Short mmCIF file of C-alpha atoms and ligand atoms in Angstrom, two decimals:
data_model
loop_
_atom_site.label_atom_id
_atom_site.label_comp_id
_atom_site.label_asym_id
_atom_site.label_seq_id
_atom_site.Cartn_x
_atom_site.Cartn_y
_atom_site.Cartn_z
CA VAL A 1 -14.62 17.78 -18.83
CA THR A 2 -15.02 14.51 -16.74
CA ILE A 3 -13.55 15.72 -13.46
CA VAL A 4 -16.73 17.81 -12.36
CA MET A 5 -18.91 14.88 -11.28
CA SER A 6 -18.19 11.82 -8.93
CA PRO A 7 -17.80 8.73 -11.26
CA GLY A 8 -21.14 7.20 -9.89
CA LEU A 9 -23.02 10.25 -10.86
CA VAL A 10 -21.92 10.27 -14.49
CA GLY A 11 -24.88 9.10 -16.86
CA GLY A 12 -25.43 5.60 -17.75
CA GLU A 13 -23.74 3.90 -14.67
CA PRO A 14 -25.50 1.03 -12.77
CA SER A 15 -27.16 2.66 -9.88
CA GLY A 16 -26.03 -0.01 -7.43
CA HIS A 17 -22.40 1.06 -7.61
CA PHE A 18 -20.64 2.34 -4.45
CA LEU A 19 -20.22 6.21 -4.85
CA THR A 20 -17.72 6.58 -1.91
CA ALA A 21 -15.04 4.71 -0.06
CA THR A 22 -17.30 5.20 3.09
CA GLU A 23 -19.95 2.98 1.35
CA ILE A 24 -17.24 0.42 0.55
CA ILE A 25 -15.99 0.25 4.14
CA ALA A 26 -19.59 0.15 5.52
CA ARG A 27 -20.33 -3.01 3.35
CA ALA A 28 -17.01 -4.63 4.11
CA HIS A 29 -17.92 -4.22 7.89
CA GLU A 30 -21.32 -5.97 7.23
CA VAL A 31 -19.80 -8.98 5.51
CA LEU A 32 -16.72 -9.89 7.26
CA SER A 33 -16.60 -11.80 10.36
CA ALA A 34 -15.29 -9.95 13.61
CA SER A 35 -12.02 -11.99 13.52
CA VAL A 36 -11.30 -11.30 9.83
CA TRP A 37 -12.13 -7.54 10.17
CA ASP A 38 -9.80 -7.18 13.19
CA TYR A 39 -7.21 -9.25 11.23
CA VAL A 40 -7.29 -6.57 8.47
CA ALA A 41 -7.88 -3.40 10.50
CA GLY A 42 -5.40 -4.13 13.35
CA GLY A 43 -1.84 -3.00 14.15
CA ALA A 44 0.87 -4.00 16.41
CA ASP A 45 0.73 -3.75 20.21
CA SER A 46 -0.78 -0.28 21.29
CA GLU A 47 -1.43 0.59 17.44
CA THR A 48 0.48 3.94 18.03
CA THR A 49 2.26 3.32 14.58
CA LYS A 50 -1.02 2.75 12.96
CA ARG A 51 -2.50 5.85 14.29
CA ARG A 52 0.75 7.96 13.58
CA ASN A 53 0.25 6.99 9.89
CA ARG A 54 -2.82 8.93 9.72
CA GLU A 55 -1.82 11.75 12.06
CA ALA A 56 1.14 12.43 9.75
CA ILE A 57 -0.91 12.78 6.75
CA GLU A 58 -3.32 15.12 8.52
CA ARG A 59 -0.52 17.34 9.53
CA TRP A 60 -0.06 18.65 5.91
CA SER A 61 -2.29 21.47 4.57
CA PHE A 62 -2.53 22.23 1.11
CA ARG A 63 -1.12 25.70 -0.42
CA PRO A 64 -3.41 25.77 -3.52
CA ARG A 65 -2.25 27.88 -6.74
CA VAL A 66 -5.00 29.55 -8.63
CA LEU A 67 -5.49 30.67 -12.26
CA ARG A 68 -3.30 27.83 -13.81
CA ASN A 69 -5.61 26.24 -16.53
CA VAL A 70 -6.49 22.73 -15.26
CA VAL A 71 -9.07 22.07 -17.75
CA SER A 72 -7.19 18.92 -18.53
CA VAL A 73 -5.68 17.04 -15.69
CA ASP A 74 -3.39 13.97 -16.12
CA CYS A 75 -2.52 11.55 -13.09
CA ALA A 76 -1.01 8.91 -15.18
CA THR A 77 2.51 7.78 -14.54
CA THR A 78 5.31 5.09 -15.18
CA LEU A 79 6.83 2.80 -12.57
CA LEU A 80 9.71 0.60 -13.31
CA GLY A 81 8.39 0.44 -16.90
CA ALA A 82 4.78 -0.33 -15.82
CA ARG A 83 2.24 2.26 -17.14
CA LEU A 84 -0.20 3.15 -14.37
CA ARG A 85 -3.39 5.17 -14.81
CA LEU A 86 -3.06 6.48 -11.46
CA PRO A 87 0.14 6.26 -9.00
CA VAL A 88 -1.63 3.95 -6.45
CA LEU A 89 -0.46 0.45 -6.00
CA ILE A 90 -2.33 -2.39 -4.35
CA ALA A 91 0.06 -3.41 -1.50
CA PRO A 92 0.71 -7.06 -0.71
CA ILE A 93 -1.69 -8.50 1.77
CA GLY A 94 -1.49 -11.98 3.26
CA SER A 95 -4.34 -14.39 3.64
CA LEU A 96 -6.61 -12.45 1.29
CA GLN A 97 -8.60 -15.63 0.70
CA LEU A 98 -10.25 -14.86 4.09
CA VAL A 99 -11.68 -11.70 2.60
CA THR A 100 -12.81 -12.89 -0.80
CA PRO A 101 -13.01 -16.38 -2.25
CA ASP A 102 -10.55 -15.59 -5.11
CA GLY A 103 -8.04 -14.01 -2.66
CA ALA A 104 -5.04 -12.42 -4.30
CA ALA A 105 -6.45 -13.30 -7.93
CA ALA A 106 -9.32 -10.92 -7.44
CA ALA A 107 -6.92 -8.19 -6.33
CA VAL A 108 -4.96 -8.67 -9.42
CA ARG A 109 -8.05 -8.40 -11.62
CA GLY A 110 -9.25 -5.41 -9.76
CA ALA A 111 -5.91 -3.50 -10.05
CA ALA A 112 -5.63 -4.39 -13.73
CA ALA A 113 -9.31 -3.25 -14.19
CA GLY A 114 -8.52 -0.13 -12.46
CA GLY A 115 -5.29 0.47 -14.47
CA THR A 116 -2.66 0.12 -11.82
CA LEU A 117 -0.29 -2.59 -10.44
CA ALA A 118 -0.76 -5.39 -7.91
CA ILE A 119 1.68 -6.47 -5.60
CA VAL A 120 0.82 -10.24 -4.59
CA SER A 121 1.73 -11.26 -1.19
CA SER A 122 3.71 -14.47 -0.79
CA VAL A 123 1.45 -15.60 2.04
CA SER A 124 -1.94 -15.28 0.21
CA GLN A 125 -3.89 -17.74 -1.74
CA PRO A 126 -4.28 -18.84 -4.44
CA SER A 127 -0.57 -19.73 -5.69
CA LEU A 128 1.49 -17.32 -7.22
CA GLU A 129 1.09 -18.84 -10.66
CA ALA A 130 -2.70 -18.79 -10.30
CA SER A 131 -2.76 -15.01 -9.04
CA GLY A 132 -0.02 -14.11 -11.63
CA CYS A 133 -2.36 -15.25 -14.54
CA ALA A 134 -5.60 -13.70 -13.29
CA ALA A 135 -5.19 -10.67 -15.31
CA ALA A 136 -2.80 -9.19 -17.73
CA GLY A 137 -2.11 -6.16 -16.04
CA PRO A 138 1.38 -5.17 -14.45
CA ARG A 139 1.99 -7.15 -11.24
CA TRP A 140 4.94 -7.50 -8.66
CA PHE A 141 5.55 -10.58 -6.12
CA GLN A 142 6.25 -9.82 -2.73
CA LEU A 143 8.51 -12.32 -1.05
CA TYR A 144 9.24 -13.39 2.57
CA LEU A 145 12.25 -15.38 3.02
CA ARG A 146 11.56 -18.98 3.93
CA GLY A 147 14.67 -20.52 2.59
CA ASP A 148 18.38 -20.08 1.69
CA LEU A 149 19.56 -18.34 -1.52
CA ASP A 150 18.98 -21.48 -3.68
CA TRP A 151 15.19 -21.22 -2.49
CA VAL A 152 14.98 -17.54 -3.28
CA GLY A 153 16.54 -18.33 -6.74
CA GLU A 154 13.97 -20.90 -7.37
CA MET A 155 10.99 -18.71 -6.30
CA ALA A 156 12.47 -15.88 -8.40
CA ARG A 157 12.36 -18.33 -11.48
CA ARG A 158 8.80 -19.03 -10.75
CA VAL A 159 7.78 -15.53 -10.18
CA GLU A 160 9.48 -14.37 -13.42
CA GLN A 161 7.67 -17.24 -15.42
CA ALA A 162 4.31 -16.19 -13.95
CA GLY A 163 4.72 -12.69 -15.46
CA TYR A 164 5.70 -10.78 -12.44
CA SER A 165 8.00 -7.98 -13.56
CA ALA A 166 9.48 -7.20 -10.09
CA LEU A 167 10.36 -8.96 -6.74
CA VAL A 168 9.45 -6.99 -3.56
CA ILE A 169 11.26 -8.13 -0.58
CA THR A 170 9.93 -7.07 2.73
CA VAL A 171 12.45 -6.02 5.31
CA ASP A 172 10.48 -4.76 8.17
CA ALA A 173 9.33 -8.09 9.42
CA PRO A 174 12.55 -9.98 10.68
CA VAL A 175 9.98 -11.35 13.39
CA TYR A 176 6.16 -11.32 13.58
CA SER A 177 4.86 -8.57 15.87
CA ILE A 178 2.23 -8.90 18.66
CA ARG A 179 -1.19 -8.10 17.23
CA GLU A 180 -3.40 -7.79 20.20
CA ARG A 181 -6.76 -7.10 18.12
CA GLN A 182 -6.16 -10.49 16.72
CA LEU A 183 -5.15 -12.25 19.93
CA ARG A 184 -8.59 -11.23 21.49
CA HIS A 185 -10.18 -13.65 19.17
CA ARG A 186 -7.71 -16.65 19.98
CA TRP A 187 -7.32 -16.70 16.23
CA LEU A 188 -4.50 -16.72 13.80
CA PRO A 189 -4.50 -16.06 10.03
CA PRO A 190 -3.67 -19.15 7.93
CA SER A 191 -0.34 -17.53 6.82
CA LYS A 192 0.76 -17.81 10.57
CA SER A 193 -1.10 -21.20 11.39
CA VAL A 194 0.41 -23.06 8.37
CA GLY A 195 3.37 -22.96 6.23
CA SER A 196 5.35 -20.45 8.61
CA SER A 197 8.46 -22.87 8.73
CA GLY A 198 11.64 -21.28 7.71
CA GLU A 199 10.91 -18.02 9.36
CA GLU A 200 14.43 -17.87 10.52
CA PHE A 201 15.55 -16.90 7.14
CA GLN A 202 13.67 -13.82 7.31
CA ALA A 203 15.38 -12.97 10.60
CA MET A 204 18.82 -13.82 9.18
CA LEU A 205 18.65 -11.47 6.09
CA ASP A 206 21.30 -8.93 6.23
CA TRP A 207 22.83 -6.41 3.56
CA GLY A 208 25.49 -9.19 2.83
CA THR A 209 22.92 -11.65 1.80
CA PHE A 210 20.98 -9.09 0.06
CA ALA A 211 24.02 -8.23 -2.17
CA ARG A 212 24.39 -12.21 -3.12
CA LEU A 213 20.76 -12.58 -3.59
CA ARG A 214 20.84 -9.35 -5.95
CA GLU A 215 23.61 -10.88 -7.98
CA ARG A 216 21.63 -14.02 -8.71
CA ILE A 217 18.20 -12.66 -9.50
CA ARG A 218 17.49 -11.00 -12.78
CA LEU A 219 14.14 -9.24 -11.80
CA PRO A 220 14.33 -5.86 -10.37
CA ILE A 221 14.18 -5.87 -6.51
CA VAL A 222 12.12 -3.41 -4.47
CA LEU A 223 12.93 -3.29 -0.79
CA LYS A 224 9.74 -2.82 1.25
CA GLY A 225 9.87 -1.38 4.84
CA ILE A 226 12.66 1.33 4.50
CA GLN A 227 12.26 3.67 7.39
CA THR A 228 15.43 5.80 7.62
CA ALA A 229 17.62 7.85 5.31
CA GLU A 230 20.81 5.50 6.23
CA ASP A 231 18.91 2.45 4.92
CA ALA A 232 17.61 4.20 1.89
CA GLU A 233 21.31 5.04 1.13
CA LEU A 234 22.29 1.35 1.54
CA ALA A 235 19.37 0.28 -0.70
CA VAL A 236 20.70 2.45 -3.40
CA ARG A 237 24.12 1.27 -2.94
CA HIS A 238 23.18 -2.48 -2.91
CA GLY A 239 21.21 -2.26 -6.02
CA ALA A 240 17.67 -2.10 -5.01
CA ALA A 241 15.29 -0.95 -8.00
CA ALA A 242 12.95 0.98 -5.76
CA VAL A 243 12.69 2.02 -2.23
CA TYR A 244 9.53 1.33 -0.69
CA VAL A 245 8.83 3.25 2.48
CA SER A 246 6.54 1.58 4.82
CA ASN A 247 6.09 0.67 8.45
CA HIS A 248 3.85 -2.22 7.33
CA GLY A 249 0.63 -0.31 8.08
CA GLY A 250 1.74 -0.15 11.78
CA ARG A 251 1.43 -3.69 11.96
CA GLN A 252 5.05 -4.56 12.90
CA LEU A 253 7.31 -2.05 14.92
CA ASP A 254 5.07 -0.09 17.49
CA HIS A 255 6.13 3.44 18.26
CA ALA A 256 7.75 3.86 14.77
CA ARG A 257 7.48 6.78 12.66
CA ALA A 258 4.81 7.51 10.05
CA GLY A 259 5.50 6.75 6.32
CA PHE A 260 4.63 10.23 5.54
CA ALA A 261 7.02 11.71 8.36
CA ILE A 262 9.83 9.51 6.96
CA LEU A 263 9.25 10.44 3.40
CA PRO A 264 11.14 13.83 3.23
CA GLU A 265 14.50 12.45 4.48
CA ILE A 266 14.13 9.36 2.11
CA VAL A 267 13.39 11.67 -0.79
CA SER A 268 16.67 13.65 -0.01
CA ALA A 269 18.77 10.51 0.64
CA VAL A 270 17.80 9.04 -2.54
CA GLY A 271 18.23 12.14 -4.55
CA GLY A 272 16.27 11.05 -7.61
CA LYS A 273 18.50 7.73 -8.18
CA LEU A 274 15.54 5.36 -7.51
CA PRO A 275 11.84 5.62 -7.51
CA ILE A 276 10.19 5.89 -4.13
CA ILE A 277 6.87 4.15 -3.03
CA VAL A 278 5.14 5.05 0.25
CA ASP A 279 2.35 3.59 2.09
CA GLY A 280 0.49 3.59 5.52
CA GLY A 281 -2.77 5.33 6.21
CA VAL A 282 -3.77 6.45 2.71
CA LEU A 283 -7.49 6.58 2.54
CA ARG A 284 -8.29 9.48 0.23
CA GLY A 285 -7.02 10.92 -3.19
CA SER A 286 -5.89 14.06 -1.26
CA ASP A 287 -3.53 11.74 0.81
CA VAL A 288 -2.08 10.26 -2.41
CA VAL A 289 -1.50 14.01 -3.86
CA LYS A 290 0.23 14.89 -0.53
CA ALA A 291 2.68 12.10 -0.96
CA LEU A 292 3.27 12.97 -4.54
CA ALA A 293 3.88 16.60 -3.49
CA LEU A 294 6.40 15.28 -0.86
CA GLY A 295 8.44 13.60 -3.55
CA ALA A 296 7.05 9.99 -3.68
CA ASP A 297 6.58 8.35 -7.21
CA ALA A 298 3.68 6.23 -6.33
CA ILE A 299 1.60 5.41 -3.18
CA ALA A 300 0.47 2.05 -2.04
CA ILE A 301 -2.84 1.19 -0.28
CA GLY A 302 -3.47 -1.79 2.00
CA ARG A 303 -6.54 -1.92 4.34
CA LEU A 304 -8.54 0.12 1.87
CA TYR A 305 -8.52 -2.19 -0.96
CA ALA A 306 -8.90 -5.10 1.41
CA TYR A 307 -12.18 -3.46 2.31
CA ALA A 308 -13.24 -3.04 -1.27
CA LEU A 309 -12.41 -6.73 -2.03
CA ALA A 310 -14.65 -7.93 0.83
CA ALA A 311 -17.41 -5.44 -0.43
CA ASP A 312 -17.45 -6.61 -3.88
CA GLY A 313 -14.38 -8.73 -4.83
CA ALA A 314 -12.39 -7.65 -8.01
CA ASP A 315 -15.17 -5.18 -8.91
CA GLY A 316 -14.92 -3.60 -5.50
CA VAL A 317 -11.26 -2.81 -6.20
CA SER A 318 -11.58 -1.26 -9.56
CA ARG A 319 -14.55 0.83 -8.31
CA LEU A 320 -12.37 2.01 -5.34
CA LEU A 321 -9.65 2.93 -7.80
CA GLU A 322 -12.12 4.81 -9.90
CA ILE A 323 -13.12 6.69 -6.84
CA LEU A 324 -9.64 7.39 -5.79
CA GLU A 325 -8.76 8.51 -9.33
CA HIS A 326 -11.55 11.16 -9.17
CA GLU A 327 -10.29 12.28 -5.84
CA VAL A 328 -6.72 12.76 -7.08
CA ARG A 329 -8.04 14.54 -10.23
CA THR A 330 -10.21 16.90 -8.51
CA THR A 331 -7.63 17.77 -5.59
CA MET A 332 -4.99 18.27 -8.38
CA ALA A 333 -7.13 20.66 -10.36
CA MET A 334 -8.10 22.70 -7.20
CA LEU A 335 -4.15 22.84 -6.49
CA GLY A 336 -3.73 24.25 -9.76
CA VAL A 337 -1.83 21.28 -11.23
CA ALA A 338 -2.29 19.53 -14.72
CA SER A 339 0.20 16.89 -14.17
CA LEU A 340 1.94 14.88 -11.46
CA THR A 341 5.30 16.32 -12.30
CA GLU A 342 3.98 19.84 -11.24
CA LEU A 343 3.50 18.63 -7.74
CA ARG A 344 5.99 20.08 -5.34
CA ALA A 345 6.82 20.47 -1.66
CA ASP A 346 5.64 24.10 -1.69
CA HIS A 347 1.96 22.91 -2.48
CA LEU A 348 2.10 21.84 1.19
CA GLU A 349 2.68 23.21 4.72
CA ARG A 350 3.21 21.23 7.76
CA GLY A 351 1.54 22.05 11.17
CA GLU A 352 -0.61 20.60 13.52
CA PRO A 353 -3.20 18.09 12.82
CA PRO A 354 -6.84 19.49 12.86
CA ALA A 355 -7.98 20.25 16.28
CA GLY A 356 -9.93 17.43 17.80
CA GLY A 357 -8.34 14.98 15.36
CA CYS A 358 -9.38 14.40 11.79
CA ASP A 359 -11.95 11.93 10.68
CA PRO A 360 -11.38 10.50 7.26
CA PHE A 361 -14.87 9.21 6.92
CA PRO A 362 -17.11 11.38 9.04
CA PHE A 363 -20.19 9.58 7.74
CA LEU A 364 -19.28 6.10 8.56
CA LEU A 365 -21.25 4.56 11.37
CA ARG A 366 -19.65 5.07 14.77
CA ASP A 367 -19.44 1.56 15.80
CA ILE A 368 -17.05 0.63 13.03
CA ARG A 369 -13.53 0.64 14.40
CA MET A 370 -11.09 1.30 11.79
C1 FMN B 1 -4.26 -7.70 6.44
C2 FMN B 1 -2.83 -7.27 6.08
C3 FMN B 1 -1.79 -8.19 5.60
C4 FMN B 1 -0.71 -7.72 5.32
N1 FMN B 1 0.21 -8.68 4.86
C5 FMN B 1 1.44 -8.35 4.32
C6 FMN B 1 2.28 -9.15 3.70
O1 FMN B 1 1.84 -10.43 3.45
N2 FMN B 1 3.29 -8.74 3.04
C7 FMN B 1 3.77 -7.58 3.26
O2 FMN B 1 4.95 -7.13 2.74
N3 FMN B 1 2.87 -6.65 3.68
C8 FMN B 1 1.76 -6.91 4.30
N4 FMN B 1 0.83 -5.97 4.76
C9 FMN B 1 1.33 -4.52 4.82
C10 FMN B 1 0.83 -3.86 3.46
O3 FMN B 1 1.55 -4.20 2.39
C11 FMN B 1 1.06 -2.48 3.61
O4 FMN B 1 2.28 -2.02 3.89
C12 FMN B 1 0.25 -1.73 4.69
O5 FMN B 1 -1.18 -2.36 4.69
C13 FMN B 1 -0.10 -0.26 4.36
O6 FMN B 1 -0.81 0.39 5.37
P1 FMN B 1 -2.43 0.79 5.11
O7 FMN B 1 -3.06 -0.47 5.34
O8 FMN B 1 -2.75 1.75 6.08
O9 FMN B 1 -2.64 1.28 3.79
C14 FMN B 1 -0.41 -6.36 5.27
C15 FMN B 1 -1.25 -5.35 5.74
C16 FMN B 1 -2.58 -5.92 6.00
C17 FMN B 1 -3.70 -4.65 6.57
#
């Protein structure tokens, strides 16, 4: 049984490996400049949405079942035809070249080595082609609209040719938010300082345009940034391939609801017709298990893997995924479930967050402001 020991403590592994996400984050904090750290860690305005993402996760407690024979625990799954070792996706992050020299290509390599899927941001370097051929693992491409339907059609052709199997259109960013952590540095990420012409196309996007775009494009289209049951129903009706519940990690609309708080209404609106992905505040395997129990098919991580990339490039990401997989398996075993399909809402109870707030990483130095 491999689940009894932390991955780093299983015999024969190099001793320099990170053993915990805490160690990865601490290392990222050492190597990133203050402005890049704040670019990654920050949210919009007062960062209330970002805080809510964690709070919503912390409100759920587990109701474990015992005597269930969990000698073998399976956390593998399939999403839009992609086989995943663990239902944790690498969310799209712009300007990743600031975090590690190979940028999004390193994220694709790390995800492939960890047995999961990377979503490459349209505002990260290197090019979509260079990131697309960085590894053979499953990958999707996230698109911000910067042109008309012909432009989108041409982008979709390149995306398909580069081996991506789905297009992810981000719909929670009709305009760019106000990011105060970043403004303190009088600094903008490259995605904002160059190549941001055509932003009006993102603002003009509506369901009618989406329907025309859907007709033209062969690739499955995932809608990222759905935050209400009403829009989830529209996504189903308009032929989306999956609903991706997200508030952009609290980086867009402030005072929005948390991904984990929205999830139940989306699960009931979608009614099993499409896969559901959720993100926002996921930092540990237990968070992943909670989302699955609430009815999500997969979870995405953003900042957490950006820290892993900063700490050790693609190897940092695959190590992080190993750590998360171990956490997911141990949580499942202690809940009494041997496969993901056994996870149900009655494994959870919603209540108040732990008194005094919950600290996902109690052994992280206090001066690190996540
Ligand atoms: C530094 C950074 C850049 C991001 N860039 C993009 C992007 O280019 N496109 C996009 O759809 N989402 C982007 N996001 C949002 C992520 O895809 C994801 O929704 C979010 O990070 C999830 O929350 P988490 O960081 O708490 O895990 C970005 C997030 C961060 C932290």
